[in-house]
Amino acid sequence: MTPRDIEAFFATLQAERPHPQTELEYTSVFELLVAVLLSAQATDVGVNKATRRLFPVANTPQAILDLGPEGLESYIRTIGLYRSKARHLMQTCRLLLERHGGEVPRDRAALEALPGVGRKTANVVLNVAFGEPTIAVDTHIFRVANRTGLAPGKTPLQVEQKLLQRVPERYREDAHHWLILHGRYVCRARAPQCAQCRVAAWCDHARREAKGRR
């Protein structure tokens, strides 16, 4: 994509969804952290089903610890890798209390030092909770960035770094949401909805497909 393509691409996504939001349900920064930690290799729908049961009972680090490992697992066992996620979450809650007064830190290094919290999770928390212009590259964003020609890269980090270079600053804070929702509902892995795509005019893949039909 050229800079002009990128401008038109994001202007169109913005017009379609002026105020994009995460589909994870939360009411505090801690709840967001928990939901994102649980969402690895799981759907937002599945995580929301579990946290709707968990959060009314335990939505603070101390309350999670008070459940104990087995108690926590009973609420999240419908989520993939629930045992390792429960272990990481218990360890994270303990560190939040010991190092941060029970609050979620607004610092990348401190976030990534928490068990189960990698760069992607830290980026989501920094962006959604604190409004920082970070871009968390999950499978959807990785696919969209490569397929469209927006920010090709062989690794999530390469894609993230290229997105931060190429996405105009005024779109950067919401870019994560626009790209993930576009990948989830339109630019799907197996059956991309190119005929219904509003940004197909600037997409490398759609243009190649159109040329191949001529």
mmCIF file with all atom_site columns, C-alpha atoms in Angstrom:
data_model
loop_
_atom_site.group_PDB
_atom_site.id
_atom_site.type_symbol
_atom_site.label_atom_id
_atom_site.label_alt_id
_atom_site.label_comp_id
_atom_site.label_asym_id
_atom_site.label_entity_id
_atom_site.label_seq_id
_atom_site.pdbx_PDB_ins_code
_atom_site.Cartn_x
_atom_site.Cartn_y
_atom_site.Cartn_z
_atom_site.occupancy
_atom_site.B_iso_or_equiv
_atom_site.pdbx_formal_charge
_atom_site.auth_seq_id
_atom_site.auth_comp_id
_atom_site.auth_asym_id
_atom_site.auth_atom_id
_atom_site.pdbx_PDB_model_num
ATOM 1   C CA . MET A 1 1   ? 0.000   0.000   0.000   1.00 0.00 ? 1   MET A CA 1
ATOM 2   C CA . THR A 1 2   ? 1.108   3.528   -0.720  1.00 0.00 ? 2   THR A CA 1
ATOM 3   C CA . PRO A 1 3   ? 0.748   6.288   1.915   1.00 0.00 ? 3   PRO A CA 1
ATOM 4   C CA . ARG A 1 4   ? -2.286  7.545   -0.020  1.00 0.00 ? 4   ARG A CA 1
ATOM 5   C CA . ASP A 1 5   ? -3.798  4.049   0.063   1.00 0.00 ? 5   ASP A CA 1
ATOM 6   C CA . ILE A 1 6   ? -3.212  3.817   3.818   1.00 0.00 ? 6   ILE A CA 1
ATOM 7   C CA . GLU A 1 7   ? -4.883  7.160   4.454   1.00 0.00 ? 7   GLU A CA 1
ATOM 8   C CA . ALA A 1 8   ? -7.959  6.127   2.461   1.00 0.00 ? 8   ALA A CA 1
ATOM 9   C CA . PHE A 1 9   ? -7.959  2.666   4.076   1.00 0.00 ? 9   PHE A CA 1
ATOM 10  C CA . PHE A 1 10  ? -8.117  4.015   7.637   1.00 0.00 ? 10  PHE A CA 1
ATOM 11  C CA . ALA A 1 11  ? -10.428 6.908   6.794   1.00 0.00 ? 11  ALA A CA 1
ATOM 12  C CA . THR A 1 12  ? -12.899 4.333   5.488   1.00 0.00 ? 12  THR A CA 1
ATOM 13  C CA . LEU A 1 13  ? -12.555 2.088   8.548   1.00 0.00 ? 13  LEU A CA 1
ATOM 14  C CA . GLN A 1 14  ? -13.034 5.126   10.775  1.00 0.00 ? 14  GLN A CA 1
ATOM 15  C CA . ALA A 1 15  ? -16.170 6.184   8.924   1.00 0.00 ? 15  ALA A CA 1
ATOM 16  C CA . GLU A 1 16  ? -17.557 2.665   9.311   1.00 0.00 ? 16  GLU A CA 1
ATOM 17  C CA . ARG A 1 17  ? -16.755 2.451   13.051  1.00 0.00 ? 17  ARG A CA 1
ATOM 18  C CA . PRO A 1 18  ? -16.070 5.917   14.508  1.00 0.00 ? 18  PRO A CA 1
ATOM 19  C CA . HIS A 1 19  ? -15.657 4.614   18.065  1.00 0.00 ? 19  HIS A CA 1
ATOM 20  C CA . PRO A 1 20  ? -14.356 1.028   17.937  1.00 0.00 ? 20  PRO A CA 1
ATOM 21  C CA . GLN A 1 21  ? -14.057 -0.906  21.184  1.00 0.00 ? 21  GLN A CA 1
ATOM 22  C CA . THR A 1 22  ? -12.773 -4.252  22.382  1.00 0.00 ? 22  THR A CA 1
ATOM 23  C CA . GLU A 1 23  ? -15.375 -7.011  22.474  1.00 0.00 ? 23  GLU A CA 1
ATOM 24  C CA . LEU A 1 24  ? -14.025 -8.236  25.811  1.00 0.00 ? 24  LEU A CA 1
ATOM 25  C CA . GLU A 1 25  ? -16.280 -7.251  28.708  1.00 0.00 ? 25  GLU A CA 1
ATOM 26  C CA . TYR A 1 26  ? -14.721 -5.438  31.680  1.00 0.00 ? 26  TYR A CA 1
ATOM 27  C CA . THR A 1 27  ? -15.443 -2.659  34.164  1.00 0.00 ? 27  THR A CA 1
ATOM 28  C CA . SER A 1 28  ? -11.940 -1.973  35.534  1.00 0.00 ? 28  SER A CA 1
ATOM 29  C CA . VAL A 1 29  ? -8.343  -2.067  34.368  1.00 0.00 ? 29  VAL A CA 1
ATOM 30  C CA . PHE A 1 30  ? -7.782  -5.223  36.409  1.00 0.00 ? 30  PHE A CA 1
ATOM 31  C CA . GLU A 1 31  ? -10.781 -6.940  34.820  1.00 0.00 ? 31  GLU A CA 1
ATOM 32  C CA . LEU A 1 32  ? -9.413  -5.972  31.394  1.00 0.00 ? 32  LEU A CA 1
ATOM 33  C CA . LEU A 1 33  ? -6.019  -7.457  32.248  1.00 0.00 ? 33  LEU A CA 1
ATOM 34  C CA . VAL A 1 34  ? -7.651  -10.694 33.404  1.00 0.00 ? 34  VAL A CA 1
ATOM 35  C CA . ALA A 1 35  ? -9.839  -10.919 30.293  1.00 0.00 ? 35  ALA A CA 1
ATOM 36  C CA . VAL A 1 36  ? -6.917  -10.333 27.916  1.00 0.00 ? 36  VAL A CA 1
ATOM 37  C CA . LEU A 1 37  ? -4.738  -12.833 29.772  1.00 0.00 ? 37  LEU A CA 1
ATOM 38  C CA . LEU A 1 38  ? -7.505  -15.437 29.459  1.00 0.00 ? 38  LEU A CA 1
ATOM 39  C CA . SER A 1 39  ? -8.106  -14.651 25.775  1.00 0.00 ? 39  SER A CA 1
ATOM 40  C CA . ALA A 1 40  ? -4.886  -16.217 24.456  1.00 0.00 ? 40  ALA A CA 1
ATOM 41  C CA . GLN A 1 41  ? -5.905  -18.994 22.029  1.00 0.00 ? 41  GLN A CA 1
ATOM 42  C CA . ALA A 1 42  ? -9.540  -18.422 22.988  1.00 0.00 ? 42  ALA A CA 1
ATOM 43  C CA . THR A 1 43  ? -12.425 -16.402 21.596  1.00 0.00 ? 43  THR A CA 1
ATOM 44  C CA . ASP A 1 44  ? -13.700 -13.204 23.160  1.00 0.00 ? 44  ASP A CA 1
ATOM 45  C CA . VAL A 1 45  ? -17.147 -14.814 23.322  1.00 0.00 ? 45  VAL A CA 1
ATOM 46  C CA . GLY A 1 46  ? -15.782 -17.728 25.339  1.00 0.00 ? 46  GLY A CA 1
ATOM 47  C CA . VAL A 1 47  ? -13.834 -15.449 27.672  1.00 0.00 ? 47  VAL A CA 1
ATOM 48  C CA . ASN A 1 48  ? -16.880 -13.241 28.268  1.00 0.00 ? 48  ASN A CA 1
ATOM 49  C CA . LYS A 1 49  ? -18.985 -16.267 29.215  1.00 0.00 ? 49  LYS A CA 1
ATOM 50  C CA . ALA A 1 50  ? -16.420 -17.236 31.839  1.00 0.00 ? 50  ALA A CA 1
ATOM 51  C CA . THR A 1 51  ? -15.797 -13.753 33.234  1.00 0.00 ? 51  THR A CA 1
ATOM 52  C CA . ARG A 1 52  ? -19.533 -13.093 33.587  1.00 0.00 ? 52  ARG A CA 1
ATOM 53  C CA . ARG A 1 53  ? -19.433 -15.803 36.244  1.00 0.00 ? 53  ARG A CA 1
ATOM 54  C CA . LEU A 1 54  ? -16.015 -14.939 37.667  1.00 0.00 ? 54  LEU A CA 1
ATOM 55  C CA . PHE A 1 55  ? -16.075 -11.149 38.046  1.00 0.00 ? 55  PHE A CA 1
ATOM 56  C CA . PRO A 1 56  ? -19.199 -10.879 40.240  1.00 0.00 ? 56  PRO A CA 1
ATOM 57  C CA . VAL A 1 57  ? -17.399 -13.182 42.693  1.00 0.00 ? 57  VAL A CA 1
ATOM 58  C CA . ALA A 1 58  ? -13.771 -12.069 42.292  1.00 0.00 ? 58  ALA A CA 1
ATOM 59  C CA . ASN A 1 59  ? -12.631 -8.966  40.395  1.00 0.00 ? 59  ASN A CA 1
ATOM 60  C CA . THR A 1 60  ? -9.620  -7.828  42.442  1.00 0.00 ? 60  THR A CA 1
ATOM 61  C CA . PRO A 1 61  ? -6.190  -9.420  42.878  1.00 0.00 ? 61  PRO A CA 1
ATOM 62  C CA . GLN A 1 62  ? -6.902  -10.367 46.487  1.00 0.00 ? 62  GLN A CA 1
ATOM 63  C CA . ALA A 1 63  ? -10.301 -11.824 45.650  1.00 0.00 ? 63  ALA A CA 1
ATOM 64  C CA . ILE A 1 64  ? -8.757  -13.973 42.904  1.00 0.00 ? 64  ILE A CA 1
ATOM 65  C CA . LEU A 1 65  ? -6.109  -15.218 45.337  1.00 0.00 ? 65  LEU A CA 1
ATOM 66  C CA . ASP A 1 66  ? -8.789  -15.978 47.915  1.00 0.00 ? 66  ASP A CA 1
ATOM 67  C CA . LEU A 1 67  ? -10.466 -18.336 45.440  1.00 0.00 ? 67  LEU A CA 1
ATOM 68  C CA . GLY A 1 68  ? -7.381  -20.541 45.359  1.00 0.00 ? 68  GLY A CA 1
ATOM 69  C CA . PRO A 1 69  ? -6.194  -22.393 42.243  1.00 0.00 ? 69  PRO A CA 1
ATOM 70  C CA . GLU A 1 70  ? -9.011  -24.928 42.164  1.00 0.00 ? 70  GLU A CA 1
ATOM 71  C CA . GLY A 1 71  ? -11.647 -22.311 42.845  1.00 0.00 ? 71  GLY A CA 1
ATOM 72  C CA . LEU A 1 72  ? -10.353 -20.131 40.015  1.00 0.00 ? 72  LEU A CA 1
ATOM 73  C CA . GLU A 1 73  ? -10.185 -23.085 37.647  1.00 0.00 ? 73  GLU A CA 1
ATOM 74  C CA . SER A 1 74  ? -13.838 -23.867 38.316  1.00 0.00 ? 74  SER A CA 1
ATOM 75  C CA . TYR A 1 75  ? -14.801 -20.525 36.766  1.00 0.00 ? 75  TYR A CA 1
ATOM 76  C CA . ILE A 1 76  ? -12.532 -20.645 33.717  1.00 0.00 ? 76  ILE A CA 1
ATOM 77  C CA . ARG A 1 77  ? -12.396 -24.346 32.844  1.00 0.00 ? 77  ARG A CA 1
ATOM 78  C CA . THR A 1 78  ? -14.408 -23.716 29.665  1.00 0.00 ? 78  THR A CA 1
ATOM 79  C CA . ILE A 1 79  ? -11.468 -21.696 28.279  1.00 0.00 ? 79  ILE A CA 1
ATOM 80  C CA . GLY A 1 80  ? -8.574  -23.395 26.520  1.00 0.00 ? 80  GLY A CA 1
ATOM 81  C CA . LEU A 1 81  ? -5.379  -23.886 28.552  1.00 0.00 ? 81  LEU A CA 1
ATOM 82  C CA . TYR A 1 82  ? -7.338  -22.967 31.683  1.00 0.00 ? 82  TYR A CA 1
ATOM 83  C CA . ARG A 1 83  ? -4.952  -24.667 34.114  1.00 0.00 ? 83  ARG A CA 1
ATOM 84  C CA . SER A 1 84  ? -1.867  -22.769 32.961  1.00 0.00 ? 84  SER A CA 1
ATOM 85  C CA . LYS A 1 85  ? -3.882  -19.547 32.699  1.00 0.00 ? 85  LYS A CA 1
ATOM 86  C CA . ALA A 1 86  ? -5.157  -20.015 36.261  1.00 0.00 ? 86  ALA A CA 1
ATOM 87  C CA . ARG A 1 87  ? -1.602  -20.527 37.484  1.00 0.00 ? 87  ARG A CA 1
ATOM 88  C CA . HIS A 1 88  ? -0.342  -17.441 35.671  1.00 0.00 ? 88  HIS A CA 1
ATOM 89  C CA . LEU A 1 89  ? -3.261  -15.352 36.903  1.00 0.00 ? 89  LEU A CA 1
ATOM 90  C CA . MET A 1 90  ? -2.682  -16.369 40.521  1.00 0.00 ? 90  MET A CA 1
ATOM 91  C CA . GLN A 1 91  ? 1.010   -15.461 40.188  1.00 0.00 ? 91  GLN A CA 1
ATOM 92  C CA . THR A 1 92  ? 0.129   -12.161 38.516  1.00 0.00 ? 92  THR A CA 1
ATOM 93  C CA . CYS A 1 93  ? -2.316  -11.241 41.296  1.00 0.00 ? 93  CYS A CA 1
ATOM 94  C CA . ARG A 1 94  ? 0.341   -11.938 43.895  1.00 0.00 ? 94  ARG A CA 1
ATOM 95  C CA . LEU A 1 95  ? 2.859   -9.690  42.099  1.00 0.00 ? 95  LEU A CA 1
ATOM 96  C CA . LEU A 1 96  ? 0.304   -6.920  41.653  1.00 0.00 ? 96  LEU A CA 1
ATOM 97  C CA . LEU A 1 97  ? -0.229  -6.883  45.414  1.00 0.00 ? 97  LEU A CA 1
ATOM 98  C CA . GLU A 1 98  ? 3.460   -7.211  46.307  1.00 0.00 ? 98  GLU A CA 1
ATOM 99  C CA . ARG A 1 99  ? 4.895   -4.723  43.780  1.00 0.00 ? 99  ARG A CA 1
ATOM 100 C CA . HIS A 1 100 ? 2.095   -2.411  42.652  1.00 0.00 ? 100 HIS A CA 1
ATOM 101 C CA . GLY A 1 101 ? -0.298  -2.001  45.558  1.00 0.00 ? 101 GLY A CA 1
ATOM 102 C CA . GLY A 1 102 ? -2.882  -4.115  43.787  1.00 0.00 ? 102 GLY A CA 1
ATOM 103 C CA . GLU A 1 103 ? -3.043  -1.749  40.794  1.00 0.00 ? 103 GLU A CA 1
ATOM 104 C CA . VAL A 1 104 ? -2.286  -2.589  37.152  1.00 0.00 ? 104 VAL A CA 1
ATOM 105 C CA . PRO A 1 105 ? 0.891   -0.683  36.187  1.00 0.00 ? 105 PRO A CA 1
ATOM 106 C CA . ARG A 1 106 ? 0.909   1.737   33.261  1.00 0.00 ? 106 ARG A CA 1
ATOM 107 C CA . ASP A 1 107 ? 4.343   0.611   32.177  1.00 0.00 ? 107 ASP A CA 1
ATOM 108 C CA . ARG A 1 108 ? 5.260   -1.883  29.470  1.00 0.00 ? 108 ARG A CA 1
ATOM 109 C CA . ALA A 1 109 ? 8.204   -3.427  31.295  1.00 0.00 ? 109 ALA A CA 1
ATOM 110 C CA . ALA A 1 110 ? 6.199   -3.847  34.509  1.00 0.00 ? 110 ALA A CA 1
ATOM 111 C CA . LEU A 1 111 ? 3.279   -5.376  32.601  1.00 0.00 ? 111 LEU A CA 1
ATOM 112 C CA . GLU A 1 112 ? 5.471   -7.804  30.682  1.00 0.00 ? 112 GLU A CA 1
ATOM 113 C CA . ALA A 1 113 ? 7.079   -8.880  33.972  1.00 0.00 ? 113 ALA A CA 1
ATOM 114 C CA . LEU A 1 114 ? 3.724   -10.317 35.063  1.00 0.00 ? 114 LEU A CA 1
ATOM 115 C CA . PRO A 1 115 ? 3.299   -14.079 34.453  1.00 0.00 ? 115 PRO A CA 1
ATOM 116 C CA . GLY A 1 116 ? 1.195   -14.800 31.402  1.00 0.00 ? 116 GLY A CA 1
ATOM 117 C CA . VAL A 1 117 ? 1.481   -11.230 30.126  1.00 0.00 ? 117 VAL A CA 1
ATOM 118 C CA . GLY A 1 118 ? 3.438   -10.927 26.897  1.00 0.00 ? 118 GLY A CA 1
ATOM 119 C CA . ARG A 1 119 ? 3.916   -8.025  24.528  1.00 0.00 ? 119 ARG A CA 1
ATOM 120 C CA . LYS A 1 120 ? 0.506   -8.464  22.899  1.00 0.00 ? 120 LYS A CA 1
ATOM 121 C CA . THR A 1 121 ? -1.363  -8.444  26.223  1.00 0.00 ? 121 THR A CA 1
ATOM 122 C CA . ALA A 1 122 ? 0.633   -5.441  27.429  1.00 0.00 ? 122 ALA A CA 1
ATOM 123 C CA . ASN A 1 123 ? -0.179  -3.587  24.212  1.00 0.00 ? 123 ASN A CA 1
ATOM 124 C CA . VAL A 1 124 ? -3.899  -4.234  24.637  1.00 0.00 ? 124 VAL A CA 1
ATOM 125 C CA . VAL A 1 125 ? -3.904  -2.990  28.234  1.00 0.00 ? 125 VAL A CA 1
ATOM 126 C CA . LEU A 1 126 ? -1.850  0.101   27.397  1.00 0.00 ? 126 LEU A CA 1
ATOM 127 C CA . ASN A 1 127 ? -4.122  0.921   24.466  1.00 0.00 ? 127 ASN A CA 1
ATOM 128 C CA . VAL A 1 128 ? -7.580  0.085   25.821  1.00 0.00 ? 128 VAL A CA 1
ATOM 129 C CA . ALA A 1 129 ? -7.116  1.068   29.463  1.00 0.00 ? 129 ALA A CA 1
ATOM 130 C CA . PHE A 1 130 ? -4.691  3.953   29.137  1.00 0.00 ? 130 PHE A CA 1
ATOM 131 C CA . GLY A 1 131 ? -5.284  5.267   25.613  1.00 0.00 ? 131 GLY A CA 1
ATOM 132 C CA . GLU A 1 132 ? -1.731  4.765   24.404  1.00 0.00 ? 132 GLU A CA 1
ATOM 133 C CA . PRO A 1 133 ? -1.253  4.373   20.620  1.00 0.00 ? 133 PRO A CA 1
ATOM 134 C CA . THR A 1 134 ? 0.008   0.794   20.790  1.00 0.00 ? 134 THR A CA 1
ATOM 135 C CA . ILE A 1 135 ? -0.949  -1.937  18.326  1.00 0.00 ? 135 ILE A CA 1
ATOM 136 C CA . ALA A 1 136 ? -1.338  -5.484  19.605  1.00 0.00 ? 136 ALA A CA 1
ATOM 137 C CA . VAL A 1 137 ? -0.735  -7.894  16.730  1.00 0.00 ? 137 VAL A CA 1
ATOM 138 C CA . ASP A 1 138 ? -2.865  -11.022 17.059  1.00 0.00 ? 138 ASP A CA 1
ATOM 139 C CA . THR A 1 139 ? -3.617  -13.565 14.333  1.00 0.00 ? 139 THR A CA 1
ATOM 140 C CA . HIS A 1 140 ? -6.302  -11.333 12.782  1.00 0.00 ? 140 HIS A CA 1
ATOM 141 C CA . ILE A 1 141 ? -4.104  -8.243  12.571  1.00 0.00 ? 141 ILE A CA 1
ATOM 142 C CA . PHE A 1 142 ? -1.122  -10.276 11.368  1.00 0.00 ? 142 PHE A CA 1
ATOM 143 C CA . ARG A 1 143 ? -3.256  -11.677 8.548   1.00 0.00 ? 143 ARG A CA 1
ATOM 144 C CA . VAL A 1 144 ? -4.821  -8.335  7.574   1.00 0.00 ? 144 VAL A CA 1
ATOM 145 C CA . ALA A 1 145 ? -1.488  -6.506  7.609   1.00 0.00 ? 145 ALA A CA 1
ATOM 146 C CA . ASN A 1 146 ? 0.114   -9.082  5.317   1.00 0.00 ? 146 ASN A CA 1
ATOM 147 C CA . ARG A 1 147 ? -2.837  -9.828  3.042   1.00 0.00 ? 147 ARG A CA 1
ATOM 148 C CA . THR A 1 148 ? -3.677  -6.195  2.314   1.00 0.00 ? 148 THR A CA 1
ATOM 149 C CA . GLY A 1 149 ? -0.080  -5.048  1.940   1.00 0.00 ? 149 GLY A CA 1
ATOM 150 C CA . LEU A 1 150 ? -0.554  -2.581  4.780   1.00 0.00 ? 150 LEU A CA 1
ATOM 151 C CA . ALA A 1 151 ? 2.414   -3.800  6.833   1.00 0.00 ? 151 ALA A CA 1
ATOM 152 C CA . PRO A 1 152 ? 3.919   -7.073  5.602   1.00 0.00 ? 152 PRO A CA 1
ATOM 153 C CA . GLY A 1 153 ? 6.132   -8.947  8.053   1.00 0.00 ? 153 GLY A CA 1
ATOM 154 C CA . LYS A 1 154 ? 7.210   -12.462 8.967   1.00 0.00 ? 154 LYS A CA 1
ATOM 155 C CA . THR A 1 155 ? 6.658   -12.096 12.717  1.00 0.00 ? 155 THR A CA 1
ATOM 156 C CA . PRO A 1 156 ? 4.109   -10.268 14.880  1.00 0.00 ? 156 PRO A CA 1
ATOM 157 C CA . LEU A 1 157 ? 6.849   -7.927  16.110  1.00 0.00 ? 157 LEU A CA 1
ATOM 158 C CA . GLN A 1 158 ? 7.874   -7.033  12.557  1.00 0.00 ? 158 GLN A CA 1
ATOM 159 C CA . VAL A 1 159 ? 4.253   -6.312  11.668  1.00 0.00 ? 159 VAL A CA 1
ATOM 160 C CA . GLU A 1 160 ? 3.765   -4.231  14.822  1.00 0.00 ? 160 GLU A CA 1
ATOM 161 C CA . GLN A 1 161 ? 6.846   -2.146  14.155  1.00 0.00 ? 161 GLN A CA 1
ATOM 162 C CA . LYS A 1 162 ? 5.864   -1.574  10.537  1.00 0.00 ? 162 LYS A CA 1
ATOM 163 C CA . LEU A 1 163 ? 2.300   -0.630  11.521  1.00 0.00 ? 163 LEU A CA 1
ATOM 164 C CA . LEU A 1 164 ? 3.620   1.951   13.970  1.00 0.00 ? 164 LEU A CA 1
ATOM 165 C CA . GLN A 1 165 ? 5.672   3.430   11.134  1.00 0.00 ? 165 GLN A CA 1
ATOM 166 C CA . ARG A 1 166 ? 2.967   3.364   8.481   1.00 0.00 ? 166 ARG A CA 1
ATOM 167 C CA . VAL A 1 167 ? -0.322  4.108   10.268  1.00 0.00 ? 167 VAL A CA 1
ATOM 168 C CA . PRO A 1 168 ? -0.917  7.881   10.364  1.00 0.00 ? 168 PRO A CA 1
ATOM 169 C CA . GLU A 1 169 ? -0.737  9.226   13.904  1.00 0.00 ? 169 GLU A CA 1
ATOM 170 C CA . ARG A 1 170 ? -4.362  10.368  14.009  1.00 0.00 ? 170 ARG A CA 1
ATOM 171 C CA . TYR A 1 171 ? -5.526  6.780   13.422  1.00 0.00 ? 171 TYR A CA 1
ATOM 172 C CA . ARG A 1 172 ? -2.998  5.003   15.618  1.00 0.00 ? 172 ARG A CA 1
ATOM 173 C CA . GLU A 1 173 ? -4.921  4.834   18.895  1.00 0.00 ? 173 GLU A CA 1
ATOM 174 C CA . ASP A 1 174 ? -7.870  3.036   17.284  1.00 0.00 ? 174 ASP A CA 1
ATOM 175 C CA . ALA A 1 175 ? -5.967  1.117   14.595  1.00 0.00 ? 175 ALA A CA 1
ATOM 176 C CA . HIS A 1 176 ? -5.772  -2.026  16.725  1.00 0.00 ? 176 HIS A CA 1
ATOM 177 C CA . HIS A 1 177 ? -9.560  -2.220  17.032  1.00 0.00 ? 177 HIS A CA 1
ATOM 178 C CA . TRP A 1 178 ? -10.298 -1.428  13.384  1.00 0.00 ? 178 TRP A CA 1
ATOM 179 C CA . LEU A 1 179 ? -7.864  -4.057  12.145  1.00 0.00 ? 179 LEU A CA 1
ATOM 180 C CA . ILE A 1 180 ? -8.928  -6.817  14.522  1.00 0.00 ? 180 ILE A CA 1
ATOM 181 C CA . LEU A 1 181 ? -12.630 -6.288  13.828  1.00 0.00 ? 181 LEU A CA 1
ATOM 182 C CA . HIS A 1 182 ? -11.967 -6.138  10.093  1.00 0.00 ? 182 HIS A CA 1
ATOM 183 C CA . GLY A 1 183 ? -10.030 -9.403  10.304  1.00 0.00 ? 183 GLY A CA 1
ATOM 184 C CA . ARG A 1 184 ? -12.628 -11.074 12.476  1.00 0.00 ? 184 ARG A CA 1
ATOM 185 C CA . TYR A 1 185 ? -15.692 -10.222 10.397  1.00 0.00 ? 185 TYR A CA 1
ATOM 186 C CA . VAL A 1 186 ? -14.577 -9.319  6.861   1.00 0.00 ? 186 VAL A CA 1
ATOM 187 C CA . CYS A 1 187 ? -10.983 -10.278 6.062   1.00 0.00 ? 187 CYS A CA 1
ATOM 188 C CA . ARG A 1 188 ? -11.414 -13.807 7.397   1.00 0.00 ? 188 ARG A CA 1
ATOM 189 C CA . ALA A 1 189 ? -8.707  -16.433 7.221   1.00 0.00 ? 189 ALA A CA 1
ATOM 190 C CA . ARG A 1 190 ? -10.474 -18.993 5.020   1.00 0.00 ? 190 ARG A CA 1
ATOM 191 C CA . ALA A 1 191 ? -13.196 -17.001 3.305   1.00 0.00 ? 191 ALA A CA 1
ATOM 192 C CA . PRO A 1 192 ? -12.365 -13.302 3.041   1.00 0.00 ? 192 PRO A CA 1
ATOM 193 C CA . GLN A 1 193 ? -15.468 -11.285 2.208   1.00 0.00 ? 193 GLN A CA 1
ATOM 194 C CA . CYS A 1 194 ? -13.820 -9.261  -0.571  1.00 0.00 ? 194 CYS A CA 1
ATOM 195 C CA . ALA A 1 195 ? -17.086 -8.568  -2.372  1.00 0.00 ? 195 ALA A CA 1
ATOM 196 C CA . GLN A 1 196 ? -18.492 -6.870  0.737   1.00 0.00 ? 196 GLN A CA 1
ATOM 197 C CA . CYS A 1 197 ? -15.231 -5.238  1.840   1.00 0.00 ? 197 CYS A CA 1
ATOM 198 C CA . ARG A 1 198 ? -15.305 -1.448  1.971   1.00 0.00 ? 198 ARG A CA 1
ATOM 199 C CA . VAL A 1 199 ? -11.510 -1.145  1.804   1.00 0.00 ? 199 VAL A CA 1
ATOM 200 C CA . ALA A 1 200 ? -10.961 -3.573  -1.080  1.00 0.00 ? 200 ALA A CA 1
ATOM 201 C CA . ALA A 1 201 ? -10.017 -0.704  -3.403  1.00 0.00 ? 201 ALA A CA 1
ATOM 202 C CA . TRP A 1 202 ? -6.754  -0.251  -1.500  1.00 0.00 ? 202 TRP A CA 1
ATOM 203 C CA . CYS A 1 203 ? -6.031  -3.910  -0.693  1.00 0.00 ? 203 CYS A CA 1
ATOM 204 C CA . ASP A 1 204 ? -3.240  -5.730  -2.526  1.00 0.00 ? 204 ASP A CA 1
ATOM 205 C CA . HIS A 1 205 ? -5.035  -9.082  -2.271  1.00 0.00 ? 205 HIS A CA 1
ATOM 206 C CA . ALA A 1 206 ? -8.351  -7.759  -3.627  1.00 0.00 ? 206 ALA A CA 1
ATOM 207 C CA . ARG A 1 207 ? -6.601  -5.983  -6.476  1.00 0.00 ? 207 ARG A CA 1
ATOM 208 C CA . ARG A 1 208 ? -4.728  -9.172  -7.422  1.00 0.00 ? 208 ARG A CA 1
ATOM 209 C CA . GLU A 1 209 ? -7.974  -11.149 -7.339  1.00 0.00 ? 209 GLU A CA 1
ATOM 210 C CA . ALA A 1 210 ? -9.723  -8.589  -9.519  1.00 0.00 ? 210 ALA A CA 1
ATOM 211 C CA . LYS A 1 211 ? -6.842  -8.597  -12.024 1.00 0.00 ? 211 LYS A CA 1
ATOM 212 C CA . GLY A 1 212 ? -6.921  -12.399 -12.148 1.00 0.00 ? 212 GLY A CA 1
ATOM 213 C CA . ARG A 1 213 ? -10.621 -12.369 -13.129 1.00 0.00 ? 213 ARG A CA 1
ATOM 214 C CA . ARG A 1 214 ? -10.051 -10.127 -16.137 1.00 0.00 ? 214 ARG A CA 1
#
